[in-house]
């Protein structure tokens, strides 16, 4: 990020920690909250917005993106006007000022319009959700407003400057603010707004150590949910395809006694012995039945699977591998990661042929077969 | 022309195919209106609520092909609640009752039910073509009905629909006698299909030109399908994973060499990059490449692939191609007309995959570029000005800077000048989407220069009502205007109410429009439906006209209020 942004970030951060004082003294600096729900009307508290007006102006708390600087407030931007719930333009820009500050204004404003921007907790929640899932799922359901995972739902973190500010305005407001469900908050507003349309997290506080600002806004960026969902699903599958740690694929030959030809598997596409064994059954099931059909309808597959399962389970076969030293070892003894590093080749042999392995290994193999290659676990 | 018998005039009209032209023709005189309406076969309805099916049927008895669009565009981004509307059912019911011999139905953003699909499949013996784009509400059972009952089906094209997959055998429902398929696209379906049925279907469809598979179709099936259908022109690959040393893969490589008609390639929903080399032989002839659903391909893979695609005209790709990759595109694809760069990770600014640099490179290298959709993490005025110098043919220019209201990172200025340059130099611009930090100034430019603009999408932009007014006053051809989170209010909304009759629709959400103003507008303009969408718990609209409206959608209509509105929509 460019230096100016960083500089302001710090400023914002510091202002969060001592909000009241700063906001009163520097009427344009620090965090300022725009409240389009008219909560500043304290409609739940009193009908006359006038008295709250001054308080609000004085104790404005603006939540902005890092890099936000506040332009001077225009006179028309008073938060309240008895006649109208909300007269303040969304973006009180002075054209000559920083482009940046206006931007943050916008984010802030719109976020507050819909609910209460949740600076800290909301961000970490959202981040956790969004970044893990790589999808935008939480925005989709129309009932988002009820979901606790949603962002910006009037939840105020205890140490947020916002809470402090609001409490100076009016206890009534704070009480309503503290609820988790935005619907309650919104109901106190005479305004027909949609609490779900814009859930915005404005991250101005770096206390969490999270990377700088990411405003999560409903409907932004403008990408169809179908696309994000499909990409997420594809990414997940592709991770499996490309393998996890390590470069490229790790193909090893797999032979089976009695089979006319060998197969190859990419060990990196599996992460457990269980997955490997499932894959092996699928591959070799046709051999155990003496069929090699590729028109695998579900029916046939379950039949062969269960046959093979029985075969393996009945420990007629064991799976062994050849390691770096050229020794044939029983699959399943070492941790998976170690296994894929040392495995050069796989062989499915009849238990009777596995006599060469230590007897204890045989016992172990029987036990392992039940444990590792058993199904239903 | 009035001295010619009707049949001659009608024959002349046969050559007039564009909807706009036919509409104009019908306005010339009563006689032409009559001739035109009887001879009209294709009708396009951009807003399904602007007219009723009954009136459509009454006017165009010869209707064969109908295109309908339902929900407003911003429904794509979750701004419109579920079950807002856009139901196709009444249309199909009405058409089924009539004597219309419907052959083609194309729907976008509509709610389709299985029952509707079944009724459709049984009511029109000559039904040939079903295209559903971004629709929802149906399952694979409905698709099965179409497959089973439409004996002469040529086209079944499902694009990006939310379909509940019952993992049934919809594909197996195509009767053995069905040999007429020309286009089959089921890429958006998620469930299993019977691969053997698919092979047989393809084998008995000699006219098949377009085949787009879903992710469960594995590579070895693909190989078999291509063996059966080397004449394909458009291929969408489902799963493209295998061991490059396998026999199946060798067979695939061999058969791909035979498929020299393929001009359009998409899919790769699952992909092993090491297998991509098999595709290179067809790259030479590709005109459309869509890798926007292939996150398994990294920047290098994409770049290597693109280097072979010298004839490419349309490219849809993920931003992991990077600026450098776009540079390769710019130097290779000299015929490029359309570029769409989608974000692979919309929320992670850390990995800035494409920036303004990539766009500048493209603009410099691809002189024929006329359509752009570009998601990026930042943009500068300088870059946009350069792009405007290099490219003057833009018809569609959609720029999405992922961080809303982001300024030019170099100068910290709004992007007014950049976009201004774009509209100034691209006089044919029809569609524009803005993003980044923008003031009223950009709208001044748009109003001044974007004289052919038909669709404008605005988010988080502007300072005051003036912005919106510049656009409404200046853009004479404006048809669709969609605005979210801008400081535009009543003054702008009400200044020229007649303007909305010249437009298809206006969407304003999270702006500063009051309920009172909407009421005034609705009262004055009876030809408009003004819908207020209110999703909060309380439904007490009756009150304060000073309330700011959260979502307003207005559209012109000939038939007044719609009867199917959900509870949370208020029609004024």
Short mmCIF file of C-alpha atoms in Angstrom, two decimals, chain B residues 111-359:
data_model
loop_
_atom_site.label_atom_id
_atom_site.label_comp_id
_atom_site.label_asym_id
_atom_site.label_seq_id
_atom_site.Cartn_x
_atom_site.Cartn_y
_atom_site.Cartn_z
CA UNK B 111 -37.83 -19.03 -12.45
CA UNK B 112 -38.61 -22.27 -14.20
CA UNK B 113 -40.37 -25.21 -12.62
CA UNK B 114 -40.33 -28.88 -13.51
CA UNK B 115 -44.02 -28.66 -14.21
CA UNK B 116 -43.46 -25.87 -16.69
CA UNK B 117 -40.80 -27.88 -18.44
CA UNK B 118 -43.01 -30.87 -18.62
CA UNK B 119 -45.90 -28.85 -19.98
CA UNK B 120 -43.57 -27.29 -22.48
CA UNK B 121 -42.29 -30.65 -23.61
CA UNK B 122 -45.78 -31.99 -24.18
CA UNK B 123 -47.49 -29.01 -25.72
CA UNK B 124 -45.45 -28.22 -28.78
CA UNK B 125 -44.81 -31.07 -31.15
CA UNK B 126 -42.27 -29.14 -33.13
CA UNK B 127 -40.33 -27.85 -30.20
CA UNK B 128 -36.69 -27.69 -31.11
CA UNK B 129 -34.66 -25.49 -28.87
CA UNK B 130 -34.48 -24.72 -25.17
CA UNK B 131 -31.90 -22.30 -23.85
CA UNK B 132 -31.86 -21.47 -20.14
CA UNK B 133 -29.41 -18.94 -18.82
CA UNK B 134 -29.07 -18.15 -15.11
CA UNK B 135 -32.44 -19.63 -14.33
CA UNK B 136 -33.45 -21.57 -11.30
CA UNK B 137 -36.33 -23.45 -9.78
CA UNK B 138 -36.09 -26.67 -11.68
CA UNK B 139 -34.47 -30.05 -11.28
CA UNK B 140 -33.09 -32.66 -13.59
CA UNK B 141 -36.57 -34.17 -13.67
CA UNK B 142 -37.72 -31.23 -15.73
CA UNK B 143 -34.75 -31.70 -18.02
CA UNK B 144 -35.66 -35.36 -18.33
CA UNK B 145 -39.15 -34.39 -19.49
CA UNK B 146 -37.68 -32.27 -22.25
CA UNK B 147 -35.37 -35.05 -23.28
CA UNK B 148 -38.12 -37.62 -23.29
CA UNK B 149 -40.90 -35.75 -25.00
CA UNK B 150 -39.42 -33.35 -27.51
CA UNK B 151 -39.06 -35.61 -30.46
CA UNK B 152 -37.29 -33.18 -32.69
CA UNK B 153 -35.14 -31.54 -30.11
CA UNK B 154 -32.13 -29.84 -31.60
CA UNK B 155 -30.83 -27.74 -28.82
CA UNK B 156 -30.71 -28.18 -25.07
CA UNK B 157 -28.50 -25.50 -23.67
CA UNK B 158 -28.24 -25.02 -19.92
CA UNK B 159 -25.94 -22.17 -18.99
CA UNK B 160 -25.08 -21.37 -15.42
CA UNK B 161 -28.40 -22.45 -14.00
CA UNK B 162 -29.01 -23.48 -10.45
CA UNK B 163 -30.43 -26.91 -11.04
CA UNK B 164 -31.24 -29.34 -8.33
CA UNK B 165 -29.66 -32.51 -9.50
CA UNK B 166 -31.63 -35.63 -8.73
CA UNK B 167 -28.93 -37.72 -10.23
CA UNK B 168 -31.60 -39.35 -12.26
CA UNK B 169 -31.30 -40.62 -15.70
CA UNK B 170 -32.34 -37.55 -17.56
CA UNK B 171 -29.80 -38.28 -20.20
CA UNK B 172 -31.13 -41.76 -20.65
CA UNK B 173 -34.53 -40.25 -21.31
CA UNK B 174 -33.58 -39.25 -24.80
CA UNK B 175 -35.35 -41.91 -26.82
CA UNK B 176 -33.37 -44.05 -29.19
CA UNK B 177 -35.28 -42.39 -31.97
CA UNK B 178 -33.86 -38.99 -31.10
CA UNK B 179 -31.18 -38.28 -33.60
CA UNK B 180 -31.66 -34.61 -34.18
CA UNK B 181 -29.44 -33.09 -31.53
CA UNK B 182 -27.25 -30.29 -32.69
CA UNK B 183 -26.35 -28.75 -29.37
CA UNK B 184 -26.19 -30.23 -25.89
CA UNK B 185 -24.83 -28.26 -22.98
CA UNK B 186 -25.18 -29.63 -19.48
CA UNK B 187 -22.00 -28.25 -17.98
CA UNK B 188 -23.84 -26.61 -15.11
CA UNK B 189 -25.32 -29.84 -13.82
CA UNK B 190 -23.47 -31.28 -10.91
CA UNK B 191 -24.66 -34.83 -10.74
CA UNK B 192 -23.75 -38.15 -12.18
CA UNK B 193 -24.99 -39.18 -15.55
CA UNK B 194 -25.05 -42.47 -17.30
CA UNK B 195 -21.89 -42.39 -19.35
CA UNK B 196 -22.93 -45.22 -21.59
CA UNK B 197 -26.16 -43.41 -22.45
CA UNK B 198 -24.17 -40.34 -23.28
CA UNK B 199 -21.94 -42.28 -25.61
CA UNK B 200 -24.91 -43.81 -27.36
CA UNK B 201 -26.63 -40.46 -27.65
CA UNK B 202 -23.63 -38.85 -29.22
CA UNK B 203 -23.18 -41.81 -31.51
CA UNK B 204 -26.68 -41.42 -32.90
CA UNK B 205 -26.52 -37.64 -33.32
CA UNK B 206 -24.73 -37.02 -36.59
CA UNK B 207 -25.61 -33.34 -36.54
CA UNK B 208 -24.11 -32.70 -33.17
CA UNK B 209 -22.01 -29.59 -33.34
CA UNK B 210 -21.87 -28.38 -29.77
CA UNK B 211 -21.28 -30.55 -26.74
CA UNK B 212 -20.52 -29.23 -23.28
CA UNK B 213 -20.01 -31.80 -20.59
CA UNK B 214 -20.20 -31.50 -16.85
CA UNK B 215 -17.52 -32.30 -14.38
CA UNK B 216 -18.43 -35.92 -13.88
CA UNK B 217 -17.59 -36.91 -17.41
CA UNK B 218 -14.09 -38.33 -17.20
CA UNK B 219 -11.35 -38.20 -19.71
CA UNK B 220 -11.77 -41.67 -21.04
CA UNK B 221 -15.39 -41.00 -21.86
CA UNK B 222 -14.34 -37.77 -23.51
CA UNK B 223 -12.02 -39.73 -25.72
CA UNK B 224 -14.82 -42.06 -26.75
CA UNK B 225 -17.19 -39.19 -27.41
CA UNK B 226 -14.71 -37.43 -29.63
CA UNK B 227 -14.25 -40.61 -31.57
CA UNK B 228 -17.97 -40.57 -32.26
CA UNK B 229 -18.20 -36.87 -32.95
CA UNK B 230 -15.11 -35.56 -34.66
CA UNK B 231 -17.31 -33.00 -36.38
CA UNK B 232 -17.83 -31.01 -33.21
CA UNK B 233 -17.43 -27.29 -33.49
CA UNK B 234 -17.88 -26.41 -29.83
CA UNK B 235 -16.55 -28.57 -27.04
CA UNK B 236 -16.87 -28.17 -23.30
CA UNK B 237 -14.66 -30.56 -21.40
CA UNK B 238 -15.79 -31.79 -18.03
CA UNK B 239 -13.02 -33.55 -16.25
CA UNK B 240 -9.62 -33.51 -17.82
CA UNK B 241 -7.52 -35.59 -15.53
CA UNK B 242 -5.37 -38.52 -16.34
CA UNK B 243 -1.89 -39.83 -16.28
CA UNK B 244 -0.13 -38.52 -19.37
CA UNK B 245 1.54 -41.85 -19.86
CA UNK B 246 -1.65 -43.83 -19.89
CA UNK B 247 -3.06 -45.53 -22.89
CA UNK B 248 -6.30 -43.67 -22.67
CA UNK B 249 -4.45 -40.44 -22.86
CA UNK B 250 -2.59 -41.49 -25.96
CA UNK B 251 -5.86 -42.39 -27.57
CA UNK B 252 -7.20 -39.00 -26.66
CA UNK B 253 -4.25 -37.27 -28.22
CA UNK B 254 -4.79 -39.22 -31.38
CA UNK B 255 -8.47 -38.50 -31.63
CA UNK B 256 -8.04 -34.83 -30.92
CA UNK B 257 -5.93 -34.58 -34.02
CA UNK B 258 -9.01 -35.63 -35.94
CA UNK B 259 -11.22 -32.96 -34.45
CA UNK B 260 -10.20 -30.17 -36.68
CA UNK B 261 -13.57 -28.45 -36.69
CA UNK B 262 -13.40 -27.38 -33.08
CA UNK B 263 -13.50 -23.61 -32.88
CA UNK B 264 -14.73 -23.16 -29.38
CA UNK B 265 -13.37 -24.76 -26.23
CA UNK B 266 -14.47 -24.44 -22.63
CA UNK B 267 -14.83 -26.26 -19.35
CA UNK B 268 -11.84 -28.01 -17.80
CA UNK B 269 -13.76 -28.00 -14.56
CA UNK B 270 -11.23 -30.43 -13.27
CA UNK B 271 -7.89 -30.48 -14.90
CA UNK B 272 -4.44 -31.92 -14.62
CA UNK B 273 -2.16 -29.34 -16.19
CA UNK B 274 0.23 -31.98 -17.47
CA UNK B 275 -2.46 -33.15 -19.84
CA UNK B 276 -2.94 -29.83 -21.56
CA UNK B 277 -0.41 -30.52 -24.25
CA UNK B 278 -2.90 -32.78 -25.97
CA UNK B 279 -5.05 -29.74 -26.62
CA UNK B 280 -2.45 -27.74 -28.47
CA UNK B 281 -3.31 -29.12 -31.90
CA UNK B 282 -6.79 -27.67 -31.76
CA UNK B 283 -5.63 -24.37 -30.36
CA UNK B 284 -4.50 -23.19 -33.75
CA UNK B 285 -8.05 -22.93 -34.97
CA UNK B 286 -9.83 -21.80 -31.86
CA UNK B 287 -11.86 -18.65 -31.99
CA UNK B 288 -13.38 -18.92 -28.51
CA UNK B 289 -11.60 -20.16 -25.43
CA UNK B 290 -13.26 -20.16 -22.04
CA UNK B 291 -11.04 -21.18 -19.16
CA UNK B 292 -12.85 -19.14 -16.57
CA UNK B 293 -13.99 -22.23 -14.74
CA UNK B 294 -10.62 -23.90 -14.67
CA UNK B 295 -8.86 -22.82 -11.51
CA UNK B 296 -6.68 -25.90 -11.79
CA UNK B 297 -4.64 -24.20 -14.46
CA UNK B 298 -1.95 -21.91 -13.22
CA UNK B 299 -0.61 -18.85 -14.95
CA UNK B 300 2.11 -20.78 -16.74
CA UNK B 301 -0.26 -23.39 -18.03
CA UNK B 302 -2.56 -20.71 -19.33
CA UNK B 303 0.22 -18.80 -20.98
CA UNK B 304 1.59 -21.87 -22.67
CA UNK B 305 -1.83 -22.71 -23.99
CA UNK B 306 -2.62 -19.28 -25.23
CA UNK B 307 0.57 -19.10 -27.19
CA UNK B 308 -0.92 -21.58 -29.60
CA UNK B 309 -4.16 -19.70 -30.09
CA UNK B 310 -3.36 -17.28 -32.80
CA UNK B 311 -6.83 -17.02 -34.20
CA UNK B 312 -8.56 -16.39 -30.94
CA UNK B 313 -11.39 -13.89 -31.04
CA UNK B 314 -12.91 -14.34 -27.64
CA UNK B 315 -11.06 -15.23 -24.47
CA UNK B 316 -12.55 -15.80 -21.03
CA UNK B 317 -9.92 -16.46 -18.46
CA UNK B 318 -9.06 -16.28 -14.78
CA UNK B 319 -6.82 -13.57 -13.45
CA UNK B 320 -4.16 -16.04 -12.45
CA UNK B 321 -2.89 -15.59 -15.98
CA UNK B 322 -1.35 -12.41 -14.61
CA UNK B 323 -0.22 -9.29 -16.35
CA UNK B 324 2.62 -11.14 -18.00
CA UNK B 325 0.23 -13.73 -19.32
CA UNK B 326 -1.94 -11.01 -20.71
CA UNK B 327 1.14 -9.69 -22.42
CA UNK B 328 1.48 -13.04 -24.12
CA UNK B 329 -2.16 -12.86 -25.14
CA UNK B 330 -1.55 -9.42 -26.54
CA UNK B 331 1.32 -10.57 -28.67
CA UNK B 332 -0.32 -13.76 -29.84
CA UNK B 333 -4.00 -13.08 -30.30
CA UNK B 334 -4.15 -10.35 -32.83
CA UNK B 335 -7.71 -11.13 -33.75
CA UNK B 336 -8.97 -10.76 -30.22
CA UNK B 337 -12.31 -8.99 -29.96
CA UNK B 338 -13.59 -9.95 -26.57
CA UNK B 339 -11.71 -10.43 -23.32
CA UNK B 340 -13.12 -11.37 -19.96
CA UNK B 341 -10.81 -11.70 -17.00
CA UNK B 342 -12.47 -13.13 -13.90
CA UNK B 343 -11.06 -13.07 -10.40
CA UNK B 344 -9.94 -16.40 -9.06
CA UNK B 345 -9.93 -15.04 -5.57
CA UNK B 346 -12.17 -12.02 -5.28
CA UNK B 347 -11.40 -11.28 -1.68
CA UNK B 348 -7.69 -11.58 -1.48
CA UNK B 349 -5.99 -8.36 -2.37
CA UNK B 350 -2.64 -9.77 -1.44
CA UNK B 351 -2.28 -11.66 -4.61
CA UNK B 352 -2.83 -8.95 -7.18
CA UNK B 353 -3.00 -11.12 -10.20
CA UNK B 354 -3.89 -8.57 -12.81
CA UNK B 355 -3.54 -4.85 -12.69
CA UNK B 356 -3.79 -1.99 -15.09
CA UNK B 357 -0.63 -3.18 -16.77
CA UNK B 358 -2.24 -6.22 -18.22
CA UNK B 359 -5.05 -4.19 -19.65
#
